[in-house]
Structure formats: structure tokens, C-alpha cells
PDB file of C-alpha atoms in Angstrom:
ATOM      1  CA  MET A   1     143.897  88.134  74.694  1.00 82.00           C
ATOM      2  CA  LEU A   2     143.779  88.806  70.955  1.00 88.00           C
ATOM      3  CA  CYS A   3     140.782  90.159  69.085  1.00 87.00           C
ATOM      4  CA  GLN A   4     138.626  87.311  67.781  1.00 87.00           C
ATOM      5  CA  GLU A   5     137.922  89.213  64.562  1.00 87.00           C
ATOM      6  CA  CYS A   6     141.307  90.462  63.295  1.00 90.00           C
ATOM      7  CA  GLN A   7     143.596  88.240  65.416  1.00 89.00           C
ATOM      8  CA  THR A   8     146.229  91.042  65.525  1.00 89.00           C
ATOM      9  CA  ARG A   9     145.258  93.677  68.119  1.00 88.00           C
ATOM     10  CA  GLN A  10     144.611  93.217  71.831  1.00 88.00           C
ATOM     11  CA  ALA A  11     140.948  92.713  72.708  1.00 84.00           C
ATOM     12  CA  ALA A  12     139.799  95.768  74.627  1.00 81.00           C
ATOM     13  CA  LEU A  13     136.096  94.942  74.784  1.00 79.00           C
ATOM     14  CA  HIS A  14     134.538  91.754  76.056  1.00 77.00           C
ATOM     15  CA  PHE A  15     130.878  91.206  75.166  1.00 73.00           C
ATOM     16  CA  THR A  16     128.486  88.572  76.383  1.00 78.00           C
ATOM     17  CA  LYS A  17     125.331  88.327  74.311  1.00 76.00           C
ATOM     18  CA  ILE A  18     122.387  86.004  74.603  1.00 74.00           C
ATOM     19  CA  ILE A  19     121.025  85.258  71.153  1.00 75.00           C
ATOM     20  CA  ASN A  20     118.067  82.874  70.816  1.00 75.00           C
ATOM     21  CA  GLY A  21     118.731  81.594  74.324  1.00 75.00           C
ATOM     22  CA  LYS A  22     122.395  80.814  73.638  1.00 81.00           C
ATOM     23  CA  LYS A  23     125.230  82.643  75.365  1.00 82.00           C
ATOM     24  CA  ALA A  24     127.923  83.980  73.026  1.00 80.00           C
ATOM     25  CA  GLU A  25     131.101  85.703  74.196  1.00 84.00           C
ATOM     26  CA  MET A  26     133.057  88.029  71.934  1.00 83.00           C
ATOM     27  CA  HIS A  27     136.448  89.599  72.557  1.00 84.00           C
ATOM     28  CA  LEU A  28     137.102  92.492  70.176  1.00 82.00           C
ATOM     29  CA  CYS A  29     139.496  95.384  69.724  1.00 85.00           C
ATOM     30  CA  ASP A  30     138.047  98.918  69.476  1.00 81.00           C
ATOM     31  CA  LYS A  31     138.330  99.043  65.691  1.00 85.00           C
ATOM     32  CA  CYS A  32     136.609  95.707  65.050  1.00 84.00           C
ATOM     33  CA  ALA A  33     133.887  96.529  67.588  1.00 78.00           C
ATOM     34  CA  ARG A  34     133.116  99.779  65.730  1.00 78.00           C
ATOM     35  CA  ASN A  35     133.116  97.944  62.387  1.00 80.00           C
ATOM     36  CA  LYS A  36     130.624  95.389  63.747  1.00 75.00           C
ATOM     37  CA  GLY A  37     128.456  98.211  65.100  1.00 68.00           C
ATOM     38  CA  GLU A  38     128.852  97.212  68.742  1.00 65.00           C
ATOM     39  CA  GLN A  39     128.135  99.768  71.442  1.00 57.00           C
ATOM     40  CA  ILE A  40     131.411 100.812  73.055  1.00 58.00           C
ATOM     41  CA  PRO A  41     131.175 101.698  76.765  1.00 55.00           C
ATOM     42  CA  GLY A  42     132.200 105.281  77.478  1.00 53.00           C
ATOM     43  CA  SER A  43     131.436 106.495  73.967  1.00 54.00           C
ATOM     44  CA  ASN A  44     128.825 109.199  73.598  1.00 48.00           C
ATOM     45  CA  SER A  45     126.951 107.380  70.867  1.00 50.00           C
ATOM     46  CA  TYR A  46     124.437 105.847  73.303  1.00 50.00           C
ATOM     47  CA  SER A  47     121.411 108.104  73.329  1.00 56.00           C
ATOM     48  CA  ILE A  48     118.524 108.531  75.712  1.00 60.00           C
ATOM     49  CA  HIS A  49     116.333 107.482  72.790  1.00 63.00           C
ATOM     50  CA  GLU A  50     117.979 104.047  72.728  1.00 62.00           C
ATOM     51  CA  LEU A  51     117.620 103.717  76.500  1.00 61.00           C
ATOM     52  CA  LEU A  52     113.925 104.580  76.482  1.00 66.00           C
ATOM     53  CA  SER A  53     113.298 102.411  73.439  1.00 64.00           C
ATOM     54  CA  GLY A  54     114.805  99.470  75.308  1.00 63.00           C
ATOM     55  CA  LEU A  55     112.665 100.147  78.355  1.00 63.00           C
ATOM     56  CA  LEU A  56     109.565 100.504  76.204  1.00 64.00           C
ATOM     57  CA  ASN A  57     110.078  97.090  74.562  1.00 57.00           C
ATOM     58  CA  VAL A  58     110.866  98.560  71.170  1.00 53.00           C
ATOM     59  CA  GLU A  59     113.080  96.411  68.991  1.00 50.00           C
ATOM     60  CA  HIS A  60     115.676  97.831  66.625  1.00 47.00           C
ATOM     61  CA  ILE A  61     115.322  96.944  62.955  1.00 45.00           C
ATOM     62  CA  SER A  62     118.800  95.847  61.849  1.00 45.00           C
ATOM     63  CA  GLY A  63     120.203  97.673  58.847  1.00 45.00           C
ATOM     64  CA  ASN A  64     117.768 100.535  59.361  1.00 46.00           C
ATOM     65  CA  ASN A  65     117.825 103.372  61.868  1.00 48.00           C
ATOM     66  CA  GLY A  66     114.057 103.175  62.338  1.00 48.00           C
ATOM     67  CA  PHE A  67     112.417 101.548  65.313  1.00 48.00           C
ATOM     68  CA  LYS A  68     109.435  99.250  65.184  1.00 51.00           C
ATOM     69  CA  PRO A  69     107.259  98.658  68.266  1.00 49.00           C
ATOM     70  CA  GLN A  70     106.623  95.062  69.198  1.00 50.00           C
ATOM     71  CA  GLU A  71     103.137  93.726  68.547  1.00 51.00           C
ATOM     72  CA  THR A  72     100.797  94.251  71.488  1.00 48.00           C
ATOM     73  CA  GLU A  73      97.586  92.529  72.406  1.00 50.00           C
ATOM     74  CA  GLU A  74      95.759  95.794  73.027  1.00 49.00           C
ATOM     75  CA  PRO A  75      94.125  97.076  69.850  1.00 53.00           C
ATOM     76  CA  ARG A  76      93.756 100.686  71.040  1.00 70.00           C
ATOM     77  CA  GLN A  77      96.723 102.669  72.356  1.00 77.00           C
ATOM     78  CA  PRO A  78      96.257 105.527  74.840  1.00 83.00           C
ATOM     79  CA  VAL A  79      96.290 109.050  73.408  1.00 88.00           C
ATOM     80  CA  CYS A  80      96.999 112.310  75.253  1.00 89.00           C
ATOM     81  CA  ASP A  81      93.844 114.437  75.181  1.00 89.00           C
ATOM     82  CA  ARG A  82      95.814 117.702  75.210  1.00 88.00           C
ATOM     83  CA  CYS A  83      98.511 117.255  72.547  1.00 90.00           C
ATOM     84  CA  GLY A  84      97.226 114.157  70.718  1.00 89.00           C
ATOM     85  CA  LEU A  85     100.441 112.152  71.204  1.00 89.00           C
ATOM     86  CA  THR A  86      99.876 108.406  70.931  1.00 88.00           C
ATOM     87  CA  TYR A  87     101.682 105.885  73.094  1.00 85.00           C
ATOM     88  CA  GLU A  88     103.126 104.332  69.940  1.00 85.00           C
ATOM     89  CA  ARG A  89     104.646 107.683  68.955  1.00 86.00           C
ATOM     90  CA  PHE A  90     106.004 108.151  72.487  1.00 84.00           C
ATOM     91  CA  ALA A  91     107.579 104.680  72.299  1.00 82.00           C
ATOM     92  CA  LYS A  92     109.303 105.619  69.028  1.00 84.00           C
ATOM     93  CA  THR A  93     110.603 109.026  70.112  1.00 83.00           C
ATOM     94  CA  GLY A  94     111.021 108.537  73.854  1.00 80.00           C
ATOM     95  CA  ARG A  95     109.603 112.040  74.414  1.00 85.00           C
ATOM     96  CA  PHE A  96     106.341 113.371  75.747  1.00 85.00           C
ATOM     97  CA  GLY A  97     104.405 116.071  73.928  1.00 87.00           C
ATOM     98  CA  CYS A  98     103.169 117.883  77.045  1.00 89.00           C
ATOM     99  CA  ALA A  99     102.857 117.527  80.813  1.00 87.00           C
ATOM    100  CA  ARG A 100      99.480 115.794  80.549  1.00 89.00           C
ATOM    101  CA  CYS A 101     101.090 112.882  78.651  1.00 87.00           C
ATOM    102  CA  TYR A 102     102.278 111.546  82.032  1.00 84.00           C
ATOM    103  CA  GLN A 103      98.656 111.102  83.081  1.00 86.00           C
ATOM    104  CA  ALA A 104      97.510 109.804  79.687  1.00 86.00           C
ATOM    105  CA  PHE A 105     100.141 107.039  79.701  1.00 84.00           C
ATOM    106  CA  GLU A 106     100.142 106.482  83.473  1.00 83.00           C
ATOM    107  CA  THR A 107      99.153 102.812  83.311  1.00 81.00           C
ATOM    108  CA  LYS A 108     101.967 101.981  80.894  1.00 81.00           C
ATOM    109  CA  LEU A 109     104.573 104.179  82.611  1.00 78.00           C
ATOM    110  CA  ASP A 110     104.328 102.414  85.953  1.00 72.00           C
ATOM    111  CA  SER A 111     105.919  99.221  84.627  1.00 70.00           C
ATOM    112  CA  ILE A 112     108.548 101.199  82.699  1.00 73.00           C
ATOM    113  CA  LEU A 113     109.540 103.173  85.780  1.00 69.00           C
ATOM    114  CA  LYS A 114     109.688 100.019  87.889  1.00 68.00           C
ATOM    115  CA  ARG A 115     112.152  98.492  85.421  1.00 66.00           C
ATOM    116  CA  ALA A 116     114.203 101.690  85.293  1.00 66.00           C
ATOM    117  CA  HIS A 117     114.345 102.028  89.097  1.00 61.00           C
ATOM    118  CA  SER A 118     115.075  98.398  89.985  1.00 60.00           C
ATOM    119  CA  GLY A 119     111.548  97.414  90.924  1.00 57.00           C
ATOM    120  CA  ASN A 120     110.377 100.708  92.399  1.00 58.00           C
ATOM    121  CA  HIS A 121     108.008 103.031  90.582  1.00 55.00           C
ATOM    122  CA  ARG A 122     109.318 106.005  92.526  1.00 59.00           C
ATOM    123  CA  HIS A 123     112.876 107.386  92.590  1.00 58.00           C
ATOM    124  CA  THR A 124     114.058 107.261  96.195  1.00 61.00           C
ATOM    125  CA  GLY A 125     117.543 108.777  96.110  1.00 65.00           C
ATOM    126  CA  LYS A 126     120.079 108.537  98.896  1.00 67.00           C
ATOM    127  CA  ILE A 127     119.482 109.071 102.594  1.00 65.00           C
ATOM    128  CA  PRO A 128     122.102 110.790 104.777  1.00 68.00           C
ATOM    129  CA  LYS A 129     123.722 108.263 107.116  1.00 66.00           C
ATOM    130  CA  ARG A 130     123.829 110.477 110.200  1.00 68.00           C
ATOM    131  CA  THR A 131     120.501 112.302 110.008  1.00 65.00           C
ATOM    132  CA  GLY A 132     118.425 110.017 107.838  1.00 61.00           C
ATOM    133  CA  GLY A 133     117.277 107.484 110.435  1.00 66.00           C
ATOM    134  CA  ASN A 134     113.665 108.673 110.499  1.00 77.00           C
ATOM    135  CA  MET A 135     113.584 109.000 106.719  1.00 78.00           C
ATOM    136  CA  LYS A 136     114.594 105.368 106.347  1.00 79.00           C
ATOM    137  CA  VAL A 137     111.889 104.253 108.747  1.00 83.00           C
ATOM    138  CA  GLN A 138     109.280 106.448 107.039  1.00 84.00           C
ATOM    139  CA  ARG A 139     110.157 105.001 103.631  1.00 83.00           C
ATOM    140  CA  GLU A 140     110.026 101.492 105.020  1.00 86.00           C
ATOM    141  CA  MET A 141     106.610 102.231 106.529  1.00 89.00           C
ATOM    142  CA  GLU A 142     105.357 103.594 103.172  1.00 89.00           C
ATOM    143  CA  GLU A 143     106.502 100.415 101.440  1.00 89.00           C
ATOM    144  CA  LEU A 144     104.915  98.265 104.143  1.00 91.00           C
ATOM    145  CA  ARG A 145     101.616 100.169 103.832  1.00 92.00           C
ATOM    146  CA  GLU A 146     101.645  99.598 100.077  1.00 90.00           C
ATOM    147  CA  ASP A 147     102.323  95.891 100.668  1.00 90.00           C
ATOM    148  CA  LEU A 148      99.505  95.879 103.234  1.00 92.00           C
ATOM    149  CA  ARG A 149      97.050  97.336 100.682  1.00 92.00           C
ATOM    150  CA  THR A 150      98.127  94.724  98.140  1.00 90.00           C
ATOM    151  CA  SER A 151      97.759  91.894 100.665  1.00 90.00           C
ATOM    152  CA  ILE A 152      94.249  93.031 101.578  1.00 92.00           C
ATOM    153  CA  GLU A 153      93.240  93.335  97.906  1.00 91.00           C
ATOM    154  CA  GLN A 154      94.521  89.806  97.269  1.00 90.00           C
ATOM    155  CA  GLU A 155      92.787  88.573 100.441  1.00 90.00           C
ATOM    156  CA  GLU A 156      96.037  87.432 102.047  1.00 90.00           C
ATOM    157  CA  PHE A 157      94.853  88.350 105.519  1.00 92.00           C
ATOM    158  CA  GLU A 158      97.549  86.564 107.525  1.00 93.00           C
ATOM    159  CA  GLU A 159     100.247  88.476 105.632  1.00 91.00           C
ATOM    160  CA  ALA A 160      98.218  91.677 106.050  1.00 93.00           C
ATOM    161  CA  ALA A 161      98.048  91.150 109.821  1.00 94.00           C
ATOM    162  CA  ARG A 162     101.802  90.570 109.995  1.00 94.00           C
ATOM    163  CA  LEU A 163     102.447  93.761 108.000  1.00 94.00           C
ATOM    164  CA  ARG A 164      99.995  95.740 110.165  1.00 95.00           C
ATOM    165  CA  ASP A 165     101.809  94.630 113.317  1.00 95.00           C
ATOM    166  CA  HIS A 166     105.190  95.503 111.813  1.00 94.00           C
ATOM    167  CA  ILE A 167     103.929  98.997 110.865  1.00 93.00           C
ATOM    168  CA  ARG A 168     102.587  99.549 114.393  1.00 94.00           C
ATOM    169  CA  GLU A 169     105.924  98.484 115.864  1.00 93.00           C
ATOM    170  CA  LEU A 170     107.803 100.939 113.628  1.00 90.00           C
ATOM    171  CA  GLU A 171     105.365 103.743 114.520  1.00 90.00           C
ATOM    172  CA  ARG A 172     105.864 103.021 118.229  1.00 90.00           C
ATOM    173  CA  LYS A 173     109.650 103.098 117.836  1.00 86.00           C
ATOM    174  CA  MET A 174     109.496 106.397 115.948  1.00 84.00           C
ATOM    175  CA  GLN A 175     107.318 107.969 118.646  1.00 84.00           C
ATOM    176  CA  SER A 176     109.599 106.779 121.428  1.00 81.00           C
ATOM    177  CA  GLY A 177     112.614 108.202 119.586  1.00 72.00           C
ATOM    178  CA  GLU A 178     114.456 104.980 118.867  1.00 61.00           C
ATOM    179  CA  GLU A 179     116.699 105.505 115.835  1.00 50.00           C
ATOM    180  CA  ASP A 180     117.485 101.902 114.956  1.00 49.00           C
ATOM    181  CA  ALA A 181     114.093 100.501 113.954  1.00 43.00           C
TER     182      ALA A 181
END
């Protein structure tokens, strides 16, 4: 397939963008992609700053290397009491000022981490296939307990009872030594 821009070189990059709700496909060669300012997979030009800015809902101002945070409904942003870093500044730089910033921005970080870890707010890593049977069950029980707390808070008592019974069953299987819970 030829490059849609120059019509001479082979298209090496295939982009699908959604702009204003409309899907647009582009097929470009490396040179034309660079000229249009497209991000080329495998190039080292993608920074952690851009990744965090995307996760923090910061939009890029075209034609300028600055970043502008999207308007929020909350008038007052959290501030770290140790280093004085504001959440807005963190969103721009993608860096914390000190260790206490994690606690200062805890309420905002939970949603960011969930997006970064595919819905989980905690990194879980891999579990060994041969020796990780109990670890899998323990993680499942932790998730079920969290779901149980949520169900009780939302007064979904039938769901809470089902989760409670499932947790008890898993605990019984772990105590009896059954691997495949």
C-alpha cells in the first residue's frame, strides 16, 4: 500500500484516529509520518511525561510544547503539605515533589492507577504457574472481600451474601489443601 501523503513510498505506519467522533485511517511512510508529527512506534521520542499527561487528562496544545490541564469542576486543587506541590503542577510535570505527595493526591491517584493497571488500583504482577495456586486464591479472596465491602456499602445485601458464601468456600478449600479453587 502506498503512502497517502506522498503517493511514492510504501506505507509503513497505519494509524486509526478518532477525531470528533469520526474514525479516520491514515497510511503513511516513515518520512511523512515524522513530517506530520505522528508518534512512530519503537522510536524513543515517547516520554513518560506524555504517558502521565494522557493518564491525568491533560490535553496537548497543538503548535506549542506546553500542556494545559482540562477544566475541572473542583475549585481547589490538593496541595502537598510537605513540599507545596499542587496537583495541577503534578499533572503538568508528571513528577512528585516528595514521598508525601502520594498521600496528598491519594484521592486523584486511585482513578489514574486504575486506568494504568486495567481497572485495578494495585499492580498485581505475575503468579508462578506451578507454585502460585494459593497466591491466586488469596488474590481472588482479597478482590471478593473488596467487592463484599462495596456491596454492603451500597446495600446490595443479596450480592453481599453470595460473595460471603463464595469467600467461605474458598477459605474452606484452602484449609483442606485443594489447589484448584
